[in-house]
mmCIF file of C-alpha atoms in Angstrom:
data_model
loop_
_atom_site.group_PDB
_atom_site.id
_atom_site.type_symbol
_atom_site.label_atom_id
_atom_site.label_comp_id
_atom_site.label_asym_id
_atom_site.label_seq_id
_atom_site.Cartn_x
_atom_site.Cartn_y
_atom_site.Cartn_z
ATOM 1 C CA MET A 1 14.490 41.179 24.105
ATOM 2 C CA PRO A 2 12.687 38.793 21.734
ATOM 3 C CA ASP A 3 9.158 39.481 20.543
ATOM 4 C CA LEU A 4 7.828 36.096 21.637
ATOM 5 C CA LEU A 5 4.300 36.449 20.343
ATOM 6 C CA SER A 6 5.391 37.541 16.866
ATOM 7 C CA ASP A 7 7.994 34.787 16.726
ATOM 8 C CA VAL A 8 5.474 32.122 17.742
ATOM 9 C CA VAL A 9 2.879 33.397 15.268
ATOM 10 C CA ARG A 10 5.423 33.289 12.433
ATOM 11 C CA ALA A 11 6.673 29.838 13.401
ATOM 12 C CA THR A 12 3.208 28.304 13.611
ATOM 13 C CA ALA A 13 1.397 30.125 10.794
ATOM 14 C CA SER A 14 1.773 27.198 8.378
ATOM 15 C CA ALA A 15 1.545 24.415 10.974
ATOM 16 C CA PRO A 16 -0.865 21.737 9.706
ATOM 17 C CA ASP A 17 -1.942 20.385 13.099
ATOM 18 C CA SER A 18 -1.857 20.878 16.859
ATOM 19 C CA THR A 19 1.217 18.698 17.333
ATOM 20 C CA THR A 20 3.253 20.853 14.966
ATOM 21 C CA ILE A 21 1.945 24.046 16.564
ATOM 22 C CA LEU A 22 3.162 22.963 19.987
ATOM 23 C CA ASP A 23 6.441 21.550 18.725
ATOM 24 C CA ARG A 24 7.394 24.730 16.881
ATOM 25 C CA SER A 25 6.257 26.918 19.771
ATOM 26 C CA ALA A 26 8.398 24.984 22.238
ATOM 27 C CA ARG A 27 11.472 25.611 20.103
ATOM 28 C CA VAL A 28 10.732 29.341 19.894
ATOM 29 C CA LEU A 29 10.235 29.656 23.653
ATOM 30 C CA LEU A 30 13.776 28.467 24.298
ATOM 31 C CA ALA A 31 14.618 32.137 23.740
ATOM 32 C CA VAL A 32 13.463 32.825 27.330
ATOM 33 C CA ALA A 33 13.937 29.435 29.006
ATOM 34 C CA ASP A 34 16.581 26.754 29.389
ATOM 35 C CA TRP A 35 14.087 23.988 28.664
ATOM 36 C CA VAL A 36 10.487 23.753 27.479
ATOM 37 C CA ILE A 37 7.927 20.951 27.645
ATOM 38 C CA ALA A 38 4.675 21.153 25.650
ATOM 39 C CA ASP A 39 1.663 18.969 26.432
ATOM 40 C CA ARG A 40 -1.690 18.739 24.684
ATOM 41 C CA LEU A 41 -4.873 17.807 26.562
ATOM 42 C CA GLU A 42 -7.226 15.625 24.559
ATOM 43 C CA ASP A 43 -9.739 15.559 27.403
ATOM 44 C CA PRO A 44 -9.582 16.667 31.055
ATOM 45 C CA ASP A 45 -7.640 13.549 32.046
ATOM 46 C CA LEU A 46 -5.697 12.631 28.899
ATOM 47 C CA VAL A 47 -2.359 14.319 28.266
ATOM 48 C CA VAL A 48 -0.236 13.962 25.133
ATOM 49 C CA ARG A 49 3.433 14.842 25.569
ATOM 50 C CA VAL A 50 4.244 16.609 22.295
ATOM 51 C CA ALA A 51 7.630 18.255 22.733
ATOM 52 C CA ALA A 52 10.483 18.572 25.214
ATOM 53 C CA TYR A 53 13.532 20.638 24.274
ATOM 54 C CA ASP A 54 16.563 22.288 25.776
ATOM 55 C CA ALA A 55 19.324 24.259 24.084
ATOM 56 C CA ALA A 56 21.043 21.040 22.989
ATOM 57 C CA GLY A 57 17.927 19.654 21.340
ATOM 58 C CA ALA A 58 15.724 16.897 22.718
ATOM 59 C CA LEU A 59 15.341 17.089 26.485
ATOM 60 C CA ARG A 60 16.090 13.809 28.248
ATOM 61 C CA LEU A 61 13.253 13.134 30.640
ATOM 62 C CA PRO A 62 13.192 10.603 33.485
ATOM 63 C CA PRO A 63 10.748 7.688 33.055
ATOM 64 C CA ALA A 64 8.252 9.267 35.433
ATOM 65 C CA MET A 65 7.985 12.269 33.115
ATOM 66 C CA GLY A 66 7.333 10.336 29.936
ATOM 67 C CA SER A 67 9.192 10.672 26.648
ATOM 68 C CA ARG A 68 9.672 13.502 24.226
ATOM 69 C CA SER A 69 7.697 11.659 21.555
ATOM 70 C CA PRO A 70 3.909 12.087 21.451
ATOM 71 C CA ARG A 71 2.721 9.879 24.297
ATOM 72 C CA ARG A 72 -0.676 9.613 25.973
ATOM 73 C CA SER A 73 -1.010 9.370 29.728
ATOM 74 C CA SER A 74 -3.337 10.333 32.544
ATOM 75 C CA ALA A 75 -3.197 13.950 33.659
ATOM 76 C CA ARG A 76 -3.105 12.698 37.236
ATOM 77 C CA SER A 77 0.328 11.183 36.592
ATOM 78 C CA GLN A 78 1.821 14.358 35.121
ATOM 79 C CA GLY A 79 3.480 15.912 38.146
ATOM 80 C CA LEU A 80 2.399 19.468 38.836
ATOM 81 C CA LEU A 81 -0.098 19.578 35.985
ATOM 82 C CA PRO A 82 -3.162 18.509 38.051
ATOM 83 C CA THR A 83 -2.431 21.302 40.518
ATOM 84 C CA LEU A 84 -2.384 23.823 37.684
ATOM 85 C CA LEU A 85 -5.598 22.452 36.202
ATOM 86 C CA ARG A 86 -7.404 22.806 39.540
ATOM 87 C CA SER A 87 -6.049 26.288 40.183
ATOM 88 C CA PRO A 88 -8.086 29.410 39.336
ATOM 89 C CA GLU A 89 -4.836 30.923 38.068
ATOM 90 C CA ALA A 90 -3.651 30.323 34.509
ATOM 91 C CA THR A 91 0.009 30.296 35.536
ATOM 92 C CA MET A 92 1.971 28.498 38.247
ATOM 93 C CA HIS A 93 5.322 30.124 39.051
ATOM 94 C CA LEU A 94 7.576 28.014 41.294
ATOM 95 C CA ARG A 95 10.956 29.127 42.611
ATOM 96 C CA ALA A 96 13.777 26.951 43.920
ATOM 97 C CA PRO A 97 12.581 26.739 47.578
ATOM 98 C CA GLU A 98 9.086 25.761 46.450
ATOM 99 C CA LEU A 99 10.501 23.191 44.040
ATOM 100 C CA ALA A 100 12.584 21.698 46.849
ATOM 101 C CA ALA A 101 9.524 21.460 49.074
ATOM 102 C CA VAL A 102 7.531 19.701 46.361
ATOM 103 C CA ALA A 103 10.443 17.349 45.630
ATOM 104 C CA ALA A 104 10.428 16.328 49.299
ATOM 105 C CA SER A 105 6.659 15.805 49.372
ATOM 106 C CA GLY A 106 5.010 12.406 49.458
ATOM 107 C CA ASP A 107 3.335 12.742 46.050
ATOM 108 C CA PRO A 108 5.500 10.641 43.705
ATOM 109 C CA HIS A 109 4.415 12.371 40.496
ATOM 110 C CA ARG A 110 4.703 15.967 41.736
ATOM 111 C CA ALA A 111 7.966 15.122 43.478
ATOM 112 C CA ALA A 112 9.371 13.574 40.282
ATOM 113 C CA GLN A 113 8.681 16.682 38.225
ATOM 114 C CA ALA A 114 10.110 19.021 40.860
ATOM 115 C CA ALA A 115 13.172 16.803 41.288
ATOM 116 C CA MET A 116 13.669 16.751 37.529
ATOM 117 C CA ALA A 117 13.548 20.544 37.402
ATOM 118 C CA LEU A 118 16.073 20.805 40.201
ATOM 119 C CA SER A 119 18.329 18.226 38.550
ATOM 120 C CA TYR A 120 18.525 20.507 35.510
ATOM 121 C CA GLY A 121 19.579 23.352 37.773
ATOM 122 C CA ALA A 122 16.245 25.135 37.531
ATOM 123 C CA ASN A 123 15.913 28.175 39.706
ATOM 124 C CA GLU A 124 12.366 28.831 38.507
ATOM 125 C CA VAL A 125 9.655 26.850 36.719
ATOM 126 C CA LEU A 126 6.603 28.241 34.940
ATOM 127 C CA LEU A 127 3.551 26.133 34.108
ATOM 128 C CA ILE A 128 1.121 27.940 31.822
ATOM 129 C CA ARG A 129 -2.352 26.806 30.815
ATOM 130 C CA LEU A 130 -3.397 27.059 27.183
ATOM 131 C CA ALA A 131 -7.147 27.567 27.106
ATOM 132 C CA ALA A 132 -9.876 28.272 24.575
ATOM 133 C CA ARG A 133 -13.565 28.783 25.275
ATOM 134 C CA ASP A 134 -13.037 27.996 28.975
ATOM 135 C CA ALA A 135 -11.478 24.613 28.163
ATOM 136 C CA VAL A 136 -7.826 23.777 28.789
ATOM 137 C CA VAL A 137 -6.279 22.433 25.579
ATOM 138 C CA GLY A 138 -2.614 22.335 26.552
ATOM 139 C CA VAL A 139 0.102 23.198 29.046
ATOM 140 C CA LEU A 140 3.562 24.696 28.650
ATOM 141 C CA THR A 141 6.254 23.997 31.248
ATOM 142 C CA LEU A 142 9.349 26.201 31.133
ATOM 143 C CA GLY A 143 12.428 26.101 33.334
ATOM 144 C CA THR A 144 15.280 28.551 33.797
ATOM 145 C CA ARG A 145 18.533 28.412 35.738
ATOM 146 C CA THR A 146 18.248 32.140 36.449
ATOM 147 C CA THR A 147 14.976 34.056 36.756
ATOM 148 C CA PHE A 148 12.142 34.828 34.386
ATOM 149 C CA HIS A 149 12.023 38.515 33.535
ATOM 150 C CA PRO A 150 8.602 40.012 34.365
ATOM 151 C CA ASP A 151 8.251 41.196 30.758
ATOM 152 C CA ASP A 152 8.862 37.636 29.557
ATOM 153 C CA VAL A 153 6.205 36.304 31.924
ATOM 154 C CA THR A 154 3.747 38.837 30.511
ATOM 155 C CA ALA A 155 4.735 37.918 26.958
ATOM 156 C CA LEU A 156 4.278 34.228 27.753
ATOM 157 C CA GLY A 157 0.735 35.002 28.844
ATOM 158 C CA ASP A 158 0.079 36.564 25.432
ATOM 159 C CA VAL A 159 1.635 33.542 23.744
ATOM 160 C CA ALA A 160 -0.559 31.217 25.812
ATOM 161 C CA ALA A 161 -3.705 33.116 24.802
ATOM 162 C CA HIS A 162 -2.747 32.867 21.136
ATOM 163 C CA LEU A 163 -1.834 29.188 21.347
ATOM 164 C CA GLY A 164 -5.076 28.320 23.109
ATOM 165 C CA VAL A 165 -7.082 29.718 20.213
ATOM 166 C CA ALA A 166 -4.726 28.195 17.632
ATOM 167 C CA LEU A 167 -4.906 24.745 19.232
ATOM 168 C CA GLU A 168 -8.689 24.832 19.426
ATOM 169 C CA ALA A 169 -8.903 25.849 15.769
ATOM 170 C CA ALA A 170 -6.492 23.053 14.855
ATOM 171 C CA ARG A 171 -8.520 20.564 16.882
ATOM 172 C CA LEU A 172 -11.736 21.518 15.095
ATOM 173 C CA LEU A 173 -9.986 21.274 11.736
ATOM 174 C CA GLU A 174 -8.606 17.848 12.658
ATOM 175 C CA VAL A 175 -12.123 16.664 13.504
ATOM 176 C CA GLN A 176 -13.399 17.979 10.170
ATOM 177 C CA ARG A 177 -10.482 16.318 8.401
ATOM 178 C CA ALA A 178 -11.268 12.994 10.004
ATOM 179 C CA VAL A 179 -14.938 13.225 9.048
ATOM 180 C CA ALA A 180 -14.174 14.355 5.508
ATOM 181 C CA THR A 181 -11.528 11.689 4.955
ATOM 182 C CA ALA A 182 -13.860 9.011 6.311
ATOM 183 C CA LEU A 183 -16.524 10.217 3.881
ATOM 184 C CA GLN A 184 -14.107 10.206 0.963
ATOM 185 C CA THR A 185 -12.741 6.765 1.815
ATOM 186 C CA SER A 186 -16.232 5.305 2.216
ATOM 187 C CA LEU A 187 -17.032 6.404 -1.332
ATOM 188 C CA LEU A 188 -14.110 4.486 -2.852
ATOM 189 C CA PRO A 189 -15.022 0.956 -3.945
ATOM 190 C CA PRO A 190 -13.327 -2.398 -3.350
ATOM 191 C CA LEU A 191 -11.440 -3.739 -6.338
ATOM 192 C CA PRO A 192 -12.847 -6.714 -8.245
ATOM 193 C CA ALA A 193 -10.994 -9.977 -8.794
ATOM 194 C CA VAL A 194 -10.426 -10.340 -12.543
ATOM 195 C CA PRO A 195 -8.831 -13.471 -14.057
ATOM 196 C CA GLY A 196 -5.696 -12.491 -15.948
ATOM 197 C CA LEU A 197 -5.332 -9.113 -14.247
ATOM 198 C CA HIS A 198 -4.093 -7.756 -10.938
ATOM 199 C CA LEU A 199 -5.353 -4.415 -9.664
ATOM 200 C CA ALA A 200 -4.129 -1.974 -7.033
ATOM 201 C CA ALA A 201 -5.535 1.359 -5.921
ATOM 202 C CA ARG A 202 -4.570 4.072 -3.490
ATOM 203 C CA TYR A 203 -6.200 7.205 -2.174
ATOM 204 C CA SER A 204 -3.966 9.698 -0.367
ATOM 205 C CA PRO A 205 -5.624 12.788 1.143
ATOM 206 C CA ALA A 206 -4.043 16.197 0.920
ATOM 207 C CA THR A 207 -1.976 17.336 3.874
ATOM 208 C CA LYS A 208 -3.590 20.756 3.993
ATOM 209 C CA GLY A 209 -7.142 21.990 4.318
ATOM 210 C CA LEU A 210 -9.971 19.549 4.893
ATOM 211 C CA ASP A 211 -8.119 16.597 3.379
ATOM 212 C CA VAL A 212 -10.995 15.837 1.063
ATOM 213 C CA GLY A 213 -11.679 16.474 -2.563
ATOM 214 C CA GLY A 214 -13.222 15.070 -5.680
ATOM 215 C CA ASP A 215 -10.605 12.491 -6.683
ATOM 216 C CA TRP A 216 -11.911 9.002 -7.285
ATOM 217 C CA TYR A 217 -11.218 5.687 -8.938
ATOM 218 C CA ASP A 218 -13.508 2.836 -9.883
ATOM 219 C CA ALA A 219 -13.169 -0.652 -11.340
ATOM 220 C CA PHE A 220 -15.921 -3.159 -12.117
ATOM 221 C CA GLY A 221 -16.713 -6.023 -14.447
ATOM 222 C CA VAL A 222 -19.126 -5.728 -17.374
ATOM 223 C CA GLU A 223 -19.924 -8.773 -19.546
ATOM 224 C CA GLY A 224 -16.462 -10.284 -19.134
ATOM 225 C CA ASP A 225 -14.690 -6.962 -19.615
ATOM 226 C CA LEU A 226 -13.159 -4.709 -16.980
ATOM 227 C CA VAL A 227 -14.119 -1.046 -16.809
ATOM 228 C CA VAL A 228 -11.706 1.252 -14.976
ATOM 229 C CA VAL A 229 -12.210 4.921 -14.205
ATOM 230 C CA ILE A 230 -10.042 7.652 -12.730
ATOM 231 C CA GLY A 231 -11.427 11.129 -12.178
ATOM 232 C CA ASP A 232 -11.213 14.426 -10.372
ATOM 233 C CA VAL A 233 -14.202 16.650 -9.643
ATOM 234 C CA SER A 234 -13.367 20.301 -9.044
ATOM 235 C CA GLY A 235 -13.298 21.459 -5.430
ATOM 236 C CA HIS A 236 -11.763 20.468 -2.120
ATOM 237 C CA ASP A 237 -14.519 20.141 0.427
ATOM 238 C CA VAL A 238 -17.316 17.837 1.481
ATOM 239 C CA SER A 239 -19.468 19.232 -1.330
ATOM 240 C CA ALA A 240 -16.845 18.144 -3.862
ATOM 241 C CA ALA A 241 -16.869 14.654 -2.368
ATOM 242 C CA ALA A 242 -20.658 14.548 -2.681
ATOM 243 C CA ARG A 243 -20.523 15.641 -6.335
ATOM 244 C CA MET A 244 -17.827 13.060 -6.941
ATOM 245 C CA ALA A 245 -20.047 10.343 -5.475
ATOM 246 C CA ALA A 246 -22.939 11.342 -7.714
ATOM 247 C CA LEU A 247 -20.710 11.384 -10.794
ATOM 248 C CA ARG A 248 -19.037 8.067 -9.948
ATOM 249 C CA HIS A 249 -22.383 6.324 -9.602
ATOM 250 C CA THR A 250 -23.615 7.935 -12.821
ATOM 251 C CA VAL A 251 -20.576 6.660 -14.737
ATOM 252 C CA ARG A 252 -20.989 3.192 -13.274
ATOM 253 C CA ALA A 253 -24.714 3.062 -14.079
ATOM 254 C CA HIS A 254 -24.218 4.109 -17.697
ATOM 255 C CA ALA A 255 -21.282 1.721 -18.176
ATOM 256 C CA VAL A 256 -23.281 -1.352 -17.182
ATOM 257 C CA ASP A 257 -26.682 -0.702 -18.743
ATOM 258 C CA ARG A 258 -25.606 -1.250 -22.349
ATOM 259 C CA THR A 259 -22.611 -2.333 -24.425
ATOM 260 C CA GLU A 260 -20.891 0.714 -25.867
ATOM 261 C CA PRO A 261 -17.393 2.212 -25.980
ATOM 262 C CA PRO A 262 -16.188 4.566 -23.243
ATOM 263 C CA SER A 263 -16.904 7.641 -25.366
ATOM 264 C CA GLY A 264 -20.574 6.709 -25.434
ATOM 265 C CA VAL A 265 -20.596 6.252 -21.675
ATOM 266 C CA VAL A 266 -19.119 9.700 -21.078
ATOM 267 C CA THR A 267 -21.474 11.306 -23.600
ATOM 268 C CA ARG A 268 -24.500 9.920 -21.769
ATOM 269 C CA VAL A 269 -23.013 10.807 -18.386
ATOM 270 C CA GLU A 270 -22.670 14.405 -19.538
ATOM 271 C CA ARG A 271 -26.284 14.545 -20.674
ATOM 272 C CA THR A 272 -27.520 13.020 -17.436
ATOM 273 C CA SER A 273 -25.388 15.383 -15.359
ATOM 274 C CA ALA A 274 -26.759 18.386 -17.240
ATOM 275 C CA THR A 275 -30.356 17.166 -16.925
ATOM 276 C CA LEU A 276 -30.021 16.522 -13.188
ATOM 277 C CA ALA A 277 -27.917 19.672 -12.609
ATOM 278 C CA LEU A 278 -25.189 17.687 -10.845
ATOM 279 C CA ASP A 279 -22.788 20.633 -11.258
ATOM 280 C CA ALA A 280 -19.888 18.183 -11.477
ATOM 281 C CA THR A 281 -17.113 19.924 -13.375
ATOM 282 C CA GLY A 282 -13.948 17.876 -13.613
ATOM 283 C CA THR A 283 -11.831 15.440 -15.590
ATOM 284 C CA CYS A 284 -11.758 11.680 -16.043
ATOM 285 C CA VAL A 285 -10.485 8.741 -18.033
ATOM 286 C CA VAL A 286 -12.939 5.910 -18.666
ATOM 287 C CA ALA A 287 -11.373 2.728 -20.060
ATOM 288 C CA ARG A 288 -12.603 -0.734 -20.974
ATOM 289 C CA LEU A 289 -10.331 -3.793 -21.095
ATOM 290 C CA HIS A 290 -11.484 -6.720 -23.235
ATOM 291 C CA PRO A 291 -9.679 -10.111 -23.076
ATOM 292 C CA HIS A 292 -8.658 -11.746 -26.343
ATOM 293 C CA GLY A 293 -8.167 -15.211 -24.832
ATOM 294 C CA ASP A 294 -4.437 -15.368 -25.588
ATOM 295 C CA GLY A 295 -3.331 -13.372 -22.544
ATOM 296 C CA THR A 296 -3.592 -10.029 -24.341
ATOM 297 C CA TRP A 297 -6.243 -7.373 -23.759
ATOM 298 C CA ARG A 298 -7.726 -4.637 -25.912
ATOM 299 C CA LEU A 299 -7.645 -1.333 -24.041
ATOM 300 C CA THR A 300 -10.200 1.233 -25.209
ATOM 301 C CA TRP A 301 -10.370 4.568 -23.455
ATOM 302 C CA THR A 302 -11.678 8.102 -23.675
ATOM 303 C CA ASN A 303 -10.069 11.082 -21.995
ATOM 304 C CA ALA A 304 -12.159 14.010 -20.748
ATOM 305 C CA GLY A 305 -9.532 16.628 -19.949
ATOM 306 C CA HIS A 306 -7.479 14.298 -17.752
ATOM 307 C CA LEU A 307 -3.753 13.566 -17.594
ATOM 308 C CA PRO A 308 -2.741 10.722 -19.941
ATOM 309 C CA PRO A 309 -2.574 7.077 -18.826
ATOM 310 C CA LEU A 310 0.917 5.656 -18.356
ATOM 311 C CA LEU A 311 1.902 2.272 -19.784
ATOM 312 C CA VAL A 312 4.854 0.320 -18.389
ATOM 313 C CA ARG A 313 6.364 -2.536 -20.423
ATOM 314 C CA GLU A 314 9.650 -4.398 -19.909
ATOM 315 C CA GLY A 315 11.518 -1.592 -18.193
ATOM 316 C CA ARG A 316 10.131 1.135 -20.423
ATOM 317 C CA ALA A 317 7.269 3.519 -19.760
ATOM 318 C CA TRP A 318 5.401 5.980 -21.937
ATOM 319 C CA PHE A 319 2.259 8.045 -21.789
ATOM 320 C CA LEU A 320 -0.674 7.080 -23.982
ATOM 321 C CA GLU A 321 -0.988 10.602 -25.291
ATOM 322 C CA THR A 322 -3.870 11.411 -27.622
ATOM 323 C CA ASP A 323 -6.023 14.393 -28.399
ATOM 324 C CA VAL A 324 -7.776 15.162 -25.123
ATOM 325 C CA ASP A 325 -11.493 15.874 -25.206
ATOM 326 C CA LEU A 326 -13.228 18.633 -23.267
ATOM 327 C CA MET A 327 -13.440 18.227 -19.513
ATOM 328 C CA LEU A 328 -16.707 17.210 -17.870
ATOM 329 C CA GLY A 329 -19.437 19.680 -17.019
ATOM 330 C CA VAL A 330 -18.676 22.275 -19.698
ATOM 331 C CA ASP A 331 -20.606 21.281 -22.831
ATOM 332 C CA PRO A 332 -22.783 18.136 -22.777
ATOM 333 C CA ALA A 333 -22.910 18.190 -26.599
ATOM 334 C CA SER A 334 -19.124 18.042 -26.961
ATOM 335 C CA ASP A 335 -17.794 15.221 -29.156
ATOM 336 C CA ARG A 336 -16.071 12.331 -27.380
ATOM 337 C CA HIS A 337 -13.468 10.046 -28.946
ATOM 338 C CA ASP A 338 -12.134 6.555 -28.252
ATOM 339 C CA HIS A 339 -8.549 5.338 -28.453
ATOM 340 C CA GLU A 340 -7.198 1.779 -28.491
ATOM 341 C CA HIS A 341 -4.026 -0.014 -27.472
ATOM 342 C CA ARG A 342 -3.107 -3.688 -27.130
ATOM 343 C CA LEU A 343 -1.926 -4.805 -23.703
ATOM 344 C CA VAL A 344 0.359 -7.836 -23.523
ATOM 345 C CA PRO A 345 1.338 -10.030 -20.554
ATOM 346 C CA GLY A 346 3.524 -8.094 -18.146
ATOM 347 C CA ASP A 347 2.109 -4.698 -19.115
ATOM 348 C CA VAL A 348 1.125 -2.314 -16.342
ATOM 349 C CA LEU A 349 -1.400 0.488 -16.866
ATOM 350 C CA VAL A 350 -1.198 3.427 -14.457
ATOM 351 C CA LEU A 351 -4.109 5.840 -14.025
ATOM 352 C CA TYR A 352 -3.647 8.746 -11.640
ATOM 353 C CA THR A 353 -4.996 12.150 -10.658
ATOM 354 C CA ASP A 354 -3.090 15.411 -10.838
ATOM 355 C CA GLY A 355 -2.227 15.420 -7.133
ATOM 356 C CA LEU A 356 0.424 12.784 -7.870
ATOM 357 C CA VAL A 357 2.387 15.053 -10.190
ATOM 358 C CA GLU A 358 1.319 18.640 -9.572
ATOM 359 C CA VAL A 359 3.455 20.326 -6.921
ATOM 360 C CA ARG A 360 3.573 24.038 -6.259
ATOM 361 C CA GLY A 361 6.681 25.571 -7.799
ATOM 362 C CA ALA A 362 7.504 22.531 -9.947
ATOM 363 C CA SER A 363 7.052 22.100 -13.690
ATOM 364 C CA LEU A 364 4.263 19.680 -14.625
ATOM 365 C CA ASP A 365 6.334 18.344 -17.528
ATOM 366 C CA GLU A 366 9.236 17.635 -15.176
ATOM 367 C CA ARG A 367 6.966 15.901 -12.683
ATOM 368 C CA LEU A 368 5.382 13.769 -15.409
ATOM 369 C CA GLU A 369 8.845 12.778 -16.575
ATOM 370 C CA GLN A 370 9.729 11.874 -12.995
ATOM 371 C CA LEU A 371 6.619 9.688 -12.825
ATOM 372 C CA ARG A 372 7.586 7.992 -16.088
ATOM 373 C CA GLN A 373 11.143 7.327 -14.937
ATOM 374 C CA VAL A 374 10.112 5.995 -11.531
ATOM 375 C CA ALA A 375 7.561 3.656 -13.103
ATOM 376 C CA ALA A 376 10.028 2.432 -15.740
ATOM 377 C CA GLY A 377 12.810 1.887 -13.233
ATOM 378 C CA ASN A 378 10.880 -0.201 -10.738
ATOM 379 C CA ALA A 379 10.214 -3.714 -11.946
ATOM 380 C CA VAL A 380 7.768 -5.096 -9.399
ATOM 381 C CA GLU A 381 5.829 -8.317 -9.224
ATOM 382 C CA HIS A 382 2.507 -6.786 -8.217
ATOM 383 C CA PRO A 383 0.766 -3.449 -8.871
ATOM 384 C CA ASP A 384 0.461 -2.948 -5.110
ATOM 385 C CA GLU A 385 4.230 -2.601 -4.883
ATOM 386 C CA LEU A 386 4.337 -0.093 -7.731
ATOM 387 C CA ALA A 387 1.548 1.945 -6.125
ATOM 388 C CA ASP A 388 3.551 2.271 -2.922
ATOM 389 C CA VAL A 389 6.734 3.143 -4.825
ATOM 390 C CA LEU A 390 5.010 5.880 -6.829
ATOM 391 C CA LEU A 391 3.411 7.495 -3.790
ATOM 392 C CA SER A 392 6.690 7.383 -1.910
ATOM 393 C CA ARG A 393 9.086 8.482 -4.658
ATOM 394 C CA LEU A 394 6.842 11.287 -5.867
ATOM 395 C CA ASP A 395 6.286 12.388 -2.259
ATOM 396 C CA ALA A 396 2.499 12.247 -2.584
ATOM 397 C CA GLY A 397 2.151 12.269 1.205
ATOM 398 C CA ALA A 398 3.236 15.922 1.226
ATOM 399 C CA ALA A 399 0.842 16.953 -1.508
ATOM 400 C CA ASP A 400 -1.345 20.058 -1.443
ATOM 401 C CA ASP A 401 -3.957 18.026 -3.336
ATOM 402 C CA ASP A 402 -5.441 14.608 -2.802
ATOM 403 C CA VAL A 403 -4.242 11.714 -4.944
ATOM 404 C CA ALA A 404 -6.113 8.809 -6.494
ATOM 405 C CA LEU A 405 -4.130 6.046 -8.166
ATOM 406 C CA LEU A 406 -5.372 2.961 -10.026
ATOM 407 C CA ILE A 407 -2.969 0.398 -11.490
ATOM 408 C CA VAL A 408 -3.841 -2.594 -13.670
ATOM 409 C CA GLY A 409 -1.258 -5.294 -14.315
ATOM 410 C CA VAL A 410 -1.634 -7.946 -17.028
ATOM 411 C CA ASP A 411 -0.633 -11.353 -15.686
ATOM 412 C CA GLN A 412 2.269 -13.243 -17.185
ATOM 413 C CA PRO A 413 1.306 -16.670 -18.607
#
């Protein structure tokens, strides 16, 4: 006899959200049922159909029962579910005679669900509430062509108790994710329009945890030049986002208040951060692009412990590797250095944070080489296209870390 609770716990331990929790649980519960339907309640009258499986895979449901795909509908239209929600009992156990009686009743929704169960040869159907803190957060519907063993019914009750708590925890985490991601996104600036250049930027939150961190990008004009910044403040929580915001504004303020190279900007940022106790440890690249008037640009940058910029030119790509200065927040008296490179029409400069290339279990050198090859092998007309290609090909959507990406393309004449 399967240990349902242990199997469900193992299957859902790494699930990132409530949809995945229910989907994986439904598959596990096929060990004691011929088919399983899992629904999530988003409020007392809003049901989301998350999963529907039988031994062959996806369970084909009649139109009245909705689809297998996540689908929102009123709880009142979901067959026997309203009866379960009104009942003082957490479980509704219907046998074939009761199913036949419901199928012959005048209620179209309840009759449809009972008729569906009978059409699959169900001899018994179990509907089980998933509850947490006295609120119903989901419902499992299981059908069998034989009978449910009493031990399995007891085990399903234990599974339901676990899933109720797990779904509520996932719901709270999803709310926190949404708030944190909204905060992070609100802190990222719009890109300026710069004659002779095209810019693109992306921010992709991590798929685990609170989906928020200290990654940021910035781009703004200063006396006819363009200043671009990419950075990553240590931490992965709302506090990290707040420190990032303070540091971003500090960099911007120091970059516009006087004419000086990027190294001078970072030096003053470090002193200000230490004086104000911003506690913003992290890395960044600050770069300034100056137009020469012939379509070329002088790129001057300083690197505070960050991964090197990537330059793409005519189907080739290479990293602008230099001696890297100390990261931010360690020693405000540390020396900072500038580096220069000439950008010509058609060049593309790629600035990125480590979430784009750092993947658990993979070599950083190999991932950087993959980034270089993908960038070199994708001749695109606009940086926006390259940004999408890089995020897709390097699978940034499955990252454990958030990703910031800033791309600057030099216009062709």
